Each structure stands twice: as C-alpha cells, then as structure tokens.
Backbone as CSV, one residue per row, in Angstrom:
resi,resn,N_x,N_y,N_z,CA_x,CA_y,CA_z,C_x,C_y,C_z
1,MET,11.805,31.537,10.765,11.942,30.198,10.172,10.900,29.257,10.763
2,CYS,10.260,28.442,9.957,9.229,27.522,10.442,9.819,26.561,11.457
3,ILE,9.073,26.281,12.551,9.614,25.435,13.626,9.823,23.993,13.183
4,THR,9.184,23.610,12.081,9.353,22.228,11.615,10.452,22.077,10.578
5,ALA,11.185,23.138,10.313,12.150,23.107,9.211,13.216,22.049,9.392
6,VAL,13.780,21.970,10.585,14.848,20.994,10.833,14.320,19.580,10.678
7,ILE,13.103,19.343,11.209,12.525,18.003,11.139,12.257,17.603,9.701
8,THR,11.631,18.508,8.941,11.301,18.161,7.564,12.541,17.959,6.714
9,ALA,13.580,18.727,6.988,14.826,18.550,6.237,15.428,17.180,6.516
10,PHE,15.349,16.752,7.774,15.894,15.450,8.125,15.121,14.328,7.449
11,ILE,13.776,14.437,7.440,12.955,13.424,6.778,13.274,13.357,5.299
12,ALA,13.470,14.517,4.680,13.816,14.540,3.255,15.118,13.802,3.010
13,ALA,16.106,14.030,3.882,17.404,13.368,3.733,17.264,11.869,3.915
14,VAL,16.460,11.461,4.888,16.230,10.027,5.114,15.599,9.394,3.883
15,GLY,14.608,10.087,3.303,13.948,9.540,2.118,14.907,9.338,0.968
16,LEU,15.789,10.292,0.771,16.768,10.160,-0.306,17.685,8.970,-0.064
17,CYS,18.048,8.748,1.199,18.902,7.606,1.523,18.186,6.297,1.241
18,VAL,16.895,6.250,1.588,16.128,5.018,1.359,16.068,4.704,-0.116
19,ARG,15.812,5.716,-0.917,15.732,5.474,-2.357,17.072,5.044,-2.921
20,ALA,18.148,5.541,-2.351,19.480,5.198,-2.857,19.904,3.817,-2.416
21,LEU,19.620,3.451,-1.174,20.133,2.205,-0.618,19.142,1.053,-0.677
22,ARG,17.846,1.365,-0.790,16.802,0.351,-0.839,16.825,-0.559,0.390
23,VAL,17.108,-0.012,1.543,17.067,-0.792,2.778,16.264,-0.015,3.798
24,PRO,15.595,-0.723,4.773,14.828,-0.020,5.793,15.723,0.859,6.653
25,ILE,15.323,2.109,6.818,16.029,3.044,7.671,15.016,3.663,8.619
26,ALA,15.370,3.808,9.897,14.443,4.375,10.868,14.077,5.796,10.472
27,VAL,12.790,6.093,10.552,12.301,7.425,10.232,12.027,8.171,11.530
28,ALA,12.626,9.349,11.687,12.437,10.127,12.913,10.990,10.575,13.045
29,ASP,10.490,10.617,14.277,9.124,11.076,14.533,8.987,12.548,14.194
30,PHE,7.836,12.885,13.590,7.520,14.291,13.454,7.209,14.847,14.845
31,GLN,7.593,16.089,15.088,7.276,16.711,16.370,5.763,16.884,16.459
32,ASN,5.135,16.184,17.431,3.683,16.202,17.624,2.956,15.792,16.346
33,GLY,3.588,15.007,15.531,2.995,14.635,14.249,2.326,13.275,14.286
34,ASN,1.659,12.947,13.199,0.947,11.680,13.075,1.783,10.717,12.232
35,MET,2.282,9.679,12.871,3.103,8.689,12.169,2.359,7.369,12.016
36,ARG,1.026,7.438,12.042,0.226,6.215,11.983,-0.135,5.871,10.544
37,ILE,0.026,4.597,10.206,-0.358,4.081,8.891,-1.313,2.914,9.097
38,VAL,-2.440,2.934,8.405,-3.352,1.794,8.413,-3.066,0.942,7.183
39,ILE,-2.844,-0.350,7.413,-2.665,-1.311,6.322,-3.907,-2.198,6.271
40,ASP,-4.514,-2.261,5.123,-5.735,-3.035,4.925,-5.442,-4.246,4.050
41,ALA,-5.585,-5.434,4.623,-5.442,-6.669,3.845,-6.787,-6.979,3.200
42,GLY,-6.884,-6.809,1.909,-8.155,-6.959,1.210,-8.734,-8.363,1.299
43,HIS,-10.083,-8.415,1.271,-10.844,-9.667,1.286,-10.697,-10.392,2.630
44,GLY,-11.033,-11.676,2.669,-10.973,-12.439,3.907,-12.245,-13.233,4.156
45,GLY,-12.105,-14.345,4.868,-13.256,-15.198,5.159,-13.790,-15.851,3.893
46,VAL,-15.111,-15.812,3.715,-15.713,-16.437,2.528,-15.380,-15.670,1.253
47,ASP,-14.907,-14.448,1.408,-14.498,-13.640,0.261,-12.996,-13.777,0.063
48,GLY,-12.607,-14.784,-0.703,-11.179,-15.044,-0.903,-10.533,-14.197,-1.975
49,GLY,-11.324,-13.402,-2.695,-10.764,-12.612,-3.788,-10.454,-13.486,-4.993
50,VAL,-9.515,-13.064,-5.818,-9.141,-13.850,-6.995,-8.241,-15.014,-6.592
51,VAL,-8.102,-15.960,-7.504,-7.344,-17.182,-7.213,-6.301,-17.414,-8.301
52,GLY,-5.108,-17.859,-7.901,-4.061,-18.154,-8.860,-4.476,-19.252,-9.819
53,LYS,-4.214,-19.069,-11.112,-4.651,-20.020,-12.123,-3.944,-21.364,-11.993
54,ARG,-2.703,-21.353,-11.517,-1.917,-22.584,-11.495,-1.782,-23.198,-10.105
55,THR,-1.592,-22.366,-9.109,-1.386,-22.893,-7.753,-2.664,-22.924,-6.926
56,GLY,-3.659,-22.143,-7.342,-4.888,-22.062,-6.570,-4.763,-21.200,-5.327
57,VAL,-3.655,-20.474,-5.183,-3.457,-19.615,-4.019,-4.540,-18.538,-3.989
58,LYS,-5.061,-18.263,-2.797,-6.109,-17.263,-2.652,-5.524,-15.871,-2.437
59,GLU,-6.130,-14.912,-3.078,-5.701,-13.531,-2.908,-5.724,-13.117,-1.440
60,SER,-6.773,-13.491,-0.725,-6.908,-13.072,0.673,-5.734,-13.528,1.519
61,ASP,-5.217,-14.732,1.235,-4.070,-15.240,1.998,-2.802,-14.445,1.680
62,LEU,-2.581,-14.168,0.407,-1.413,-13.375,0.016,-1.497,-11.965,0.599
63,ASN,-2.689,-11.383,0.536,-2.865,-10.030,1.069,-2.491,-9.958,2.544
64,LEU,-2.927,-10.952,3.315,-2.671,-10.940,4.754,-1.182,-11.120,5.043
65,GLU,-0.540,-12.048,4.329,0.883,-12.280,4.556,1.711,-11.039,4.213
66,ILE,1.418,-10.428,3.079,2.157,-9.238,2.673,1.885,-8.086,3.637
67,SER,0.659,-7.982,4.118,0.316,-6.913,5.066,1.106,-7.032,6.354
68,TYR,1.259,-8.255,6.854,2.041,-8.448,8.077,3.519,-8.131,7.849
69,LEU,4.043,-8.527,6.704,5.432,-8.213,6.392,5.632,-6.710,6.265
70,LEU,4.666,-6.031,5.645,4.748,-4.580,5.499,4.631,-3.901,6.857
71,LYS,3.767,-4.419,7.698,3.629,-3.877,9.052,4.961,-3.941,9.793
72,ASP,5.631,-5.089,9.721,6.917,-5.241,10.405,7.938,-4.245,9.865
73,ALA,7.979,-4.095,8.542,8.959,-3.196,7.926,8.702,-1.742,8.337
74,LEU,7.456,-1.318,8.282,7.134,0.076,8.607,7.278,0.344,10.106
75,THR,6.976,-0.653,10.930,7.170,-0.501,12.374,8.640,-0.319,12.686
76,ASP,9.498,-1.100,12.032,10.945,-0.972,12.227,11.446,0.407,11.799
77,MET,10.725,1.044,10.898,11.126,2.362,10.405,10.585,3.489,11.284
78,GLY,9.820,3.144,12.318,9.348,4.152,13.260,7.891,4.521,13.150
79,PHE,7.148,3.866,12.269,5.738,4.175,12.110,4.885,3.394,13.107
80,ASP,3.747,3.965,13.438,2.731,3.292,14.242,1.756,2.655,13.258
81,VAL,1.729,1.327,13.184,0.981,0.631,12.138,-0.233,-0.092,12.720
82,VAL,-1.362,0.072,12.064,-2.615,-0.586,12.446,-3.081,-1.448,11.280
83,LEU,-3.475,-2.684,11.555,-4.038,-3.575,10.541,-5.558,-3.587,10.663
84,THR,-6.249,-3.545,9.539,-7.705,-3.695,9.593,-8.072,-5.160,9.793
85,ARG,-7.457,-6.035,9.007,-7.733,-7.478,9.109,-6.495,-8.178,9.631
86,LYS,-6.646,-8.916,10.742,-5.503,-9.548,11.384,-5.504,-11.071,11.260
87,THR,-6.601,-11.644,10.792,-6.719,-13.092,10.672,-7.258,-13.457,9.296
88,ASP,-7.443,-14.769,9.062,-8.007,-15.223,7.797,-9.468,-14.815,7.643
89,ALA,-10.125,-14.511,8.745,-11.548,-14.195,8.721,-11.803,-12.820,8.119
90,GLY,-13.027,-12.653,7.608,-13.444,-11.348,7.148,-13.867,-10.494,8.327
91,LEU,-14.254,-9.254,8.071,-14.622,-8.331,9.140,-16.135,-8.176,9.272
92,TYR,-16.888,-9.089,8.712,-18.340,-9.137,8.878,-18.659,-10.042,10.069
93,ASP,-19.875,-9.988,10.573,-20.235,-10.856,11.690,-20.583,-12.263,11.230
94,THR,-21.534,-12.383,10.320,-21.898,-13.673,9.753,-21.955,-13.552,8.238
95,ALA,-21.720,-14.659,7.558,-21.679,-14.650,6.090,-23.090,-14.732,5.513
96,THR,-23.929,-13.813,5.934,-25.295,-13.740,5.427,-25.389,-12.593,4.426
97,SER,-26.589,-12.416,3.879,-26.798,-11.374,2.866,-26.265,-10.030,3.341
98,GLY,-25.515,-9.362,2.481,-24.957,-8.055,2.803,-23.649,-8.108,3.563
99,PHE,-23.018,-9.297,3.637,-21.780,-9.419,4.427,-20.658,-8.545,3.869
100,LYS,-20.605,-8.414,2.538,-19.528,-7.625,1.941,-19.650,-6.156,2.345
101,LYS,-20.863,-5.642,2.351,-21.076,-4.256,2.750,-20.692,-4.048,4.204
102,ARG,-21.053,-5.012,5.072,-20.700,-4.903,6.486,-19.191,-4.994,6.683
103,ASP,-18.548,-5.838,5.885,-17.100,-5.987,5.949,-16.411,-4.662,5.609
104,MET,-16.849,-4.039,4.540,-16.234,-2.786,4.115,-16.524,-1.664,5.111
105,GLN,-17.717,-1.667,5.677,-18.062,-0.647,6.658,-17.179,-0.760,7.892
106,LYS,-16.872,-2.000,8.300,-15.996,-2.203,9.454,-14.596,-1.671,9.171
107,ARG,-14.102,-1.882,7.973,-12.784,-1.355,7.603,-12.791,0.174,7.682
108,LYS,-13.873,0.758,7.205,-14.010,2.216,7.280,-13.983,2.693,8.726
109,GLU,-14.676,1.990,9.603,-14.720,2.360,11.021,-13.324,2.306,11.637
110,ILE,-12.566,1.268,11.302,-11.210,1.129,11.844,-10.331,2.274,11.363
111,ILE,-10.429,2.595,10.084,-9.622,3.685,9.528,-9.953,4.997,10.217
112,ARG,-11.224,5.294,10.355,-11.623,6.570,10.957,-11.307,6.612,12.445
113,GLU,-11.417,5.482,13.116,-11.104,5.428,14.546,-9.650,5.784,14.813
114,HIS,-8.750,5.323,13.947,-7.319,5.512,14.181,-6.753,6.753,13.510
115,ASP,-7.537,7.428,12.683,-7.142,8.707,12.096,-5.701,8.678,11.569
116,PRO,-5.431,7.824,10.579,-4.041,7.649,10.116,-3.554,8.779,9.235
117,ALA,-2.228,8.826,9.085,-1.608,9.753,8.143,-1.672,9.190,6.731
118,LEU,-1.632,7.856,6.609,-1.670,7.176,5.319,-2.489,5.902,5.436
119,VAL,-3.094,5.470,4.326,-3.794,4.190,4.256,-3.283,3.426,3.046
120,ILE,-2.912,2.161,3.264,-2.434,1.298,2.175,-3.246,0.015,2.183
121,SER,-3.986,-0.234,1.118,-4.795,-1.450,1.006,-4.111,-2.411,0.038
122,ILE,-3.838,-3.625,0.519,-3.081,-4.618,-0.248,-4.027,-5.568,-0.981
123,HIS,-3.790,-5.742,-2.285,-4.617,-6.623,-3.116,-3.739,-7.331,-4.154
124,GLN,-4.365,-8.257,-4.890,-3.732,-8.924,-6.024,-4.627,-8.732,-7.242
125,ASN,-4.026,-8.611,-8.401,-4.755,-8.303,-9.620,-5.104,-9.565,-10.402
126,TYR,-6.030,-9.406,-11.360,-6.438,-10.527,-12.221,-7.054,-9.950,-13.480
127,TYR,-6.710,-10.554,-14.621,-7.259,-10.077,-15.888,-7.356,-11.274,-16.845
128,PRO,-8.449,-11.352,-17.625,-8.612,-12.494,-18.545,-7.431,-12.704,-19.487
129,ALA,-6.864,-11.603,-19.984,-5.680,-11.718,-20.846,-4.460,-11.956,-19.959
130,GLN,-3.883,-13.158,-20.072,-2.841,-13.584,-19.135,-1.497,-12.884,-19.348
131,LYS,-1.391,-12.055,-20.364,-0.106,-11.408,-20.650,0.201,-10.271,-19.680
132,TYR,-0.798,-9.736,-19.015,-0.580,-8.559,-18.177,0.143,-8.910,-16.895
133,ARG,1.126,-8.056,-16.545,1.989,-8.313,-15.395,2.241,-7.034,-14.603
134,GLY,2.810,-7.226,-13.421,3.341,-6.112,-12.653,2.416,-5.561,-11.590
135,GLY,2.982,-4.687,-10.754,2.221,-4.027,-9.709,1.464,-2.826,-10.256
136,GLN,0.323,-2.547,-9.654,-0.515,-1.441,-10.108,-1.089,-0.722,-8.897
137,VAL,-0.929,0.587,-8.843,-1.398,1.381,-7.706,-2.551,2.275,-8.136
138,PHE,-3.583,2.344,-7.282,-4.727,3.215,-7.521,-4.850,4.234,-6.392
139,TYR,-5.273,5.439,-6.753,-5.483,6.496,-5.771,-6.770,7.236,-6.123
140,ARG,-7.280,8.019,-5.198,-8.527,8.737,-5.405,-8.314,9.940,-6.322
141,ALA,-9.237,10.147,-7.226,-9.147,11.284,-8.138,-9.239,12.594,-7.364
142,ASN,-8.532,13.596,-7.863,-8.560,14.945,-7.282,-8.059,14.975,-5.839
143,HIS,-7.147,14.086,-5.520,-6.516,14.082,-4.193,-5.008,14.133,-4.435
144,ALA,-4.449,15.319,-4.345,-3.050,15.525,-4.730,-2.087,14.669,-3.924
145,LEU,-2.297,14.582,-2.608,-1.383,13.794,-1.785,-1.550,12.299,-2.054
146,GLY,-2.788,11.868,-2.274,-3.003,10.470,-2.635,-2.324,10.125,-3.942
147,GLU,-2.384,11.044,-4.884,-1.704,10.853,-6.169,-0.193,10.769,-5.965
148,GLY,0.330,11.658,-5.110,1.770,11.633,-4.850,2.217,10.325,-4.241
149,LEU,1.447,9.830,-3.278,1.771,8.543,-2.655,1.683,7.416,-3.672
150,GLY,0.616,7.428,-4.467,0.432,6.383,-5.466,1.559,6.335,-6.477
151,LYS,1.968,7.495,-6.957,3.033,7.541,-7.967,4.382,7.134,-7.377
152,ALA,4.617,7.491,-6.108,5.888,7.122,-5.472,5.996,5.607,-5.318
153,ILE,4.911,4.974,-4.893,4.928,3.512,-4.749,4.989,2.843,-6.109
154,GLN,4.257,3.387,-7.088,4.265,2.810,-8.434,5.673,2.815,-9.032
155,GLU,6.389,3.889,-8.812,7.755,3.984,-9.342,8.633,2.866,-8.785
156,GLU,8.491,2.601,-7.494,9.292,1.542,-6.871,8.875,0.167,-7.386
157,LEU,7.569,-0.064,-7.551,7.094,-1.343,-8.068,7.569,-1.553,-9.507
158,ASN,7.541,-0.501,-10.301,8.009,-0.613,-11.684,9.478,-1.019,-11.733
159,GLU,10.274,-0.375,-10.897,11.702,-0.693,-10.875,11.930,-2.152,-10.484
160,LEU,11.136,-2.642,-9.543,11.262,-4.024,-9.098,10.855,-4.998,-10.204
161,TYR,9.703,-4.763,-10.812,9.190,-5.697,-11.815,9.945,-5.632,-13.140
162,GLU,10.518,-4.476,-13.443,11.288,-4.365,-14.683,12.463,-5.337,-14.699
163,LYS,12.994,-5.638,-13.533,14.101,-6.596,-13.439,13.652,-8.004,-13.800
164,GLU,12.319,-8.237,-13.774,11.759,-9.543,-14.125,11.147,-9.525,-15.529
165,GLY,11.430,-8.458,-16.273,10.971,-8.387,-17.655,9.582,-7.817,-17.852
166,ALA,8.970,-7.290,-16.797,7.626,-6.716,-16.924,7.713,-5.254,-17.326
167,LYS,6.738,-4.786,-18.078,6.693,-3.395,-18.505,6.217,-2.511,-17.352
168,SER,6.621,-1.247,-17.406,6.193,-0.285,-16.393,4.701,-0.011,-16.517
169,ARG,4.081,0.282,-15.385,2.678,0.642,-15.358,2.552,2.033,-14.752
170,ASN,1.407,2.661,-14.949,1.153,3.986,-14.393,0.187,3.889,-13.228
171,ALA,0.440,4.653,-12.171,-0.539,4.773,-11.099,-1.789,5.405,-11.688
172,MET,-2.960,4.935,-11.265,-4.215,5.385,-11.871,-5.229,5.768,-10.802
173,THR,-6.178,6.603,-11.187,-7.268,6.946,-10.285,-8.273,5.795,-10.240
174,GLY,-8.956,5.673,-9.115,-9.971,4.641,-8.976,-11.025,5.070,-7.970
175,ASP,-12.280,4.819,-8.288,-13.374,5.167,-7.390,-13.717,3.954,-6.542
176,TYR,-12.887,3.713,-5.512,-13.058,2.557,-4.643,-13.435,2.998,-3.223
177,PHE,-14.233,2.172,-2.574,-14.738,2.487,-1.232,-13.609,2.846,-0.270
178,LEU,-12.553,2.030,-0.232,-11.466,2.245,0.728,-10.749,3.577,0.504
179,LEU,-10.711,4.032,-0.731,-10.024,5.288,-1.031,-10.827,6.499,-0.577
180,ASN,-12.111,6.293,-0.323,-12.985,7.397,0.060,-13.316,7.406,1.551
181,CYS,-12.638,6.560,2.333,-12.939,6.436,3.760,-12.359,7.565,4.594
182,THR,-11.377,8.260,4.072,-10.666,9.261,4.844,-10.067,10.290,3.910
183,GLU,-9.739,11.455,4.459,-9.060,12.471,3.668,-7.554,12.243,3.635
184,ALA,-7.064,11.296,4.418,-5.635,10.973,4.403,-5.258,10.371,3.047
185,PRO,-4.027,10.574,2.583,-3.570,9.935,1.347,-3.764,8.420,1.431
186,SER,-4.479,7.860,0.464,-4.828,6.442,0.496,-4.581,5.813,-0.862
187,VAL,-4.088,4.579,-0.858,-3.823,3.873,-2.111,-4.251,2.414,-2.002
188,ILE,-4.598,1.861,-3.137,-4.782,0.420,-3.264,-3.597,-0.092,-4.069
189,VAL,-2.863,-1.044,-3.494,-1.691,-1.601,-4.156,-2.007,-3.008,-4.636
190,GLU,-2.158,-3.162,-5.945,-2.315,-4.487,-6.557,-0.906,-5.008,-6.792
191,CYS,-0.495,-5.991,-6.004,0.911,-6.396,-5.972,1.379,-7.147,-7.210
192,GLY,0.461,-7.710,-7.967,0.809,-8.460,-9.168,-0.429,-9.147,-9.705
193,PHE,-0.286,-9.821,-10.842,-1.416,-10.483,-11.499,-1.398,-11.984,-11.233
194,LEU,-2.391,-12.469,-10.513,-2.499,-13.915,-10.302,-2.975,-14.628,-11.564
195,SER,-3.356,-13.880,-12.573,-3.738,-14.452,-13.859,-2.528,-14.684,-14.753
196,ASN,-1.360,-14.214,-14.321,-0.128,-14.381,-15.094,0.783,-15.386,-14.396
197,ALA,1.267,-16.372,-15.135,2.051,-17.456,-14.537,3.325,-16.949,-13.868
198,GLU,4.008,-16.015,-14.512,5.267,-15.507,-13.954,5.019,-14.715,-12.666
199,ASP,3.996,-13.853,-12.684,3.666,-13.094,-11.481,3.217,-14.018,-10.360
200,GLU,2.393,-14.995,-10.695,1.889,-15.919,-9.677,3.038,-16.656,-8.988
201,LYS,4.007,-17.098,-9.775,5.170,-17.777,-9.202,5.918,-16.860,-8.252
202,LEU,6.102,-15.602,-8.663,6.804,-14.641,-7.808,6.022,-14.369,-6.531
203,LEU,4.722,-14.166,-6.662,3.892,-13.809,-5.514,3.811,-14.920,-4.475
204,CYS,4.097,-16.137,-4.893,4.091,-17.267,-3.957,5.453,-17.474,-3.289
205,ASP,6.427,-16.659,-3.677,7.777,-16.782,-3.144,7.989,-15.782,-2.015
206,ARG,8.437,-16.237,-0.864,8.582,-15.358,0.297,9.642,-14.271,0.073
207,VAL,10.711,-14.608,-0.630,11.733,-13.603,-0.918,11.131,-12.469,-1.754
208,TRP,10.327,-12.837,-2.742,9.699,-11.814,-3.579,8.740,-10.960,-2.764
209,LYS,8.009,-11.580,-1.847,7.121,-10.801,-0.981,7.929,-9.763,-0.206
210,GLY,9.117,-10.163,0.251,9.986,-9.210,0.930,10.413,-8.083,0.015
211,ASN,10.681,-8.411,-1.248,11.045,-7.386,-2.224,9.894,-6.407,-2.447
212,LEU,8.676,-6.948,-2.504,7.497,-6.098,-2.662,7.350,-5.140,-1.484
213,VAL,7.526,-5.682,-0.300,7.411,-4.871,0.916,8.456,-3.754,0.917
214,ASN,9.682,-4.076,0.523,10.730,-3.053,0.445,10.364,-1.961,-0.557
215,ALA,9.756,-2.373,-1.682,9.359,-1.400,-2.695,8.258,-0.486,-2.172
216,ILE,7.263,-1.065,-1.517,6.148,-0.263,-0.996,6.631,0.690,0.090
217,SER,7.439,0.182,1.020,7.926,1.033,2.112,8.859,2.122,1.580
218,SER,9.652,1.809,0.557,10.504,2.827,-0.060,9.658,3.907,-0.728
219,GLY,8.535,3.493,-1.332,7.612,4.461,-1.918,7.020,5.383,-0.869
220,VAL,6.704,4.823,0.295,6.157,5.624,1.392,7.161,6.682,1.833
221,THR,8.403,6.267,2.068,9.404,7.224,2.541,9.769,8.240,1.458
222,ALA,9.744,7.813,0.195,10.004,8.763,-0.892,8.908,9.817,-0.932
223,PHE,7.669,9.388,-0.751,6.548,10.327,-0.717,6.692,11.304,0.443
224,LEU,7.033,10.794,1.625,7.205,11.660,2.787,8.370,12.631,2.579
225,ALA,9.434,12.143,1.969,10.586,13.011,1.713,10.206,14.147,0.784
226,GLU,9.483,13.835,-0.279,9.076,14.858,-1.237,8.121,15.854,-0.589
227,SER,7.155,15.333,0.177,6.183,16.206,0.833,6.856,17.085,1.872
228,SER,7.809,16.495,2.617,8.507,17.247,3.649,9.424,18.301,3.046
229,ALA,10.071,17.966,1.947,10.950,18.925,1.287,10.144,20.118,0.778
230,LEU,8.940,19.846,0.265,8.075,20.924,-0.200,7.651,21.792,0.967
231,SER,7.294,21.149,2.087,6.898,21.894,3.283,8.045,22.769,3.770
232,PHE,9.256,22.211,3.750,10.449,22.952,4.178,10.660,24.185,3.300
233,SER,10.490,23.987,1.992,10.687,25.079,1.051,9.681,26.200,1.312
234,LEU,8.429,25.813,1.542,7.395,26.815,1.791,7.646,27.548,3.104
235,CYS,8.114,26.820,4.126,8.376,27.433,5.413,9.504,28.465,5.303
236,GLU,10.507,28.149,4.492,11.638,29.041,4.334,11.231,30.369,3.716
237,LYS,10.118,30.319,2.937,9.678,31.531,2.256,8.787,32.400,3.140
238,VAL,8.335,31.840,4.277,7.457,32.593,5.169,8.246,33.677,5.901
C-alpha cells in the first residue's frame, strides 16, 4: 500500500467537507509535502489596472485587499502563503521605460524562489459591453493540473455569482506571463467585472470580498481533494 494513502484519503475527506459546509477547515500537512501557495496581487504602483466606472475604485487596490483576505483564509487552513505584492507599490524599481516588464520579472523571481505547490493571481475584469458579469478563471493550456485547479475555482465562483443573478462562466485557457512562470498549477482569477455596475457594487463590499475568498479557498481544497483521491486510487492499484 502506498505510504501516502492515509494522508491522501484524509485530504479527500476534508475537501468534501469544505464543499459541503462552505467554511474554512484546517487542512492537514502532507507528509514531507509542499503546502506553499503564492498569491499574486495583480498590478500596483503607477499601474492601477482597470477602474470602476461608477466608483473609480482601482483594480490594484481591490486585488491587494482580496489577496490579503485570501492569505489569511488559506493560512488558517494550514497552508504556507507567500504574497508577491505586499503594498500599494509595484514591484519595479522606478517607473521608467520598461517598468512593467521589470515588475513581471520580479513576480516570476518570487514565484520561482519559493517553489510553490500552487499559484493564484488575483485580478478584476473589464469589458466594453457592460452586461458581462461574474468571476472568470484562466489557466495555462495543456496543463492538466492547472486546468483542474481553474475549473474547481470556477465552479465555486459560478455558484456564488448565480445567487446574484449572474450566468455561469467557463474556466478558460490563457497565454499569460504569470501562468508560465512555473510548472506548478497556476491560475488567474478575475474576481468580477468593474465595467458592470452590479459587480462593481459587490466588489466594493467587504462582505462580498469575504464570500469571494471563501469561494476561491473552497476551490483550492476541492482541487486538492480530487487530486489526492486520484493519487490514493492509483496507489491502491500498485
């Protein structure tokens, strides 16, 4: 019997409980395993990202606030969490020509330095047609584990937004720099559309931010439960 069988079975059970109860539950450490997650708060400094049409809220500010809330939630669940951006500032040295490239390169360095099990980059969406709503997750093409993580988080976001009248969305592939920084499962989570009045109102509400964090963290544990259950099944056949 595989030596990790008991551990993986327990993680699978924990994941099922999280999906059923929708509350943070401590996740047991993998034996000699990697429980590190890098959370990337997109944009920062002179690069504020998109802006809310009605409130003028900056994407970079929302990204940072949600990232800190997600960090707290995942830390409480037993994960070792690293933030790429910890302040309002960007990760470039000076806002001179090429600052965006330097900013992204620094994020890549942080991710590779910490060798995480998962990477989650937090963003906000925007589209000229104001009717579009809801959370949207992107993952790297031809990366099975990244796809699994993306779909697990997308399912939770859909369930959350459907209660507010938004249609379900599908997790999609995307050729983005952050998704190609590591072989670890990585996703970009667009938490909502700042171009939509209803989403913008929700995204500015702290309670809703907490709901988003619960959805993302539940997606993480659901992904781990599914992956662990598969590992357990394969070990049993050895």
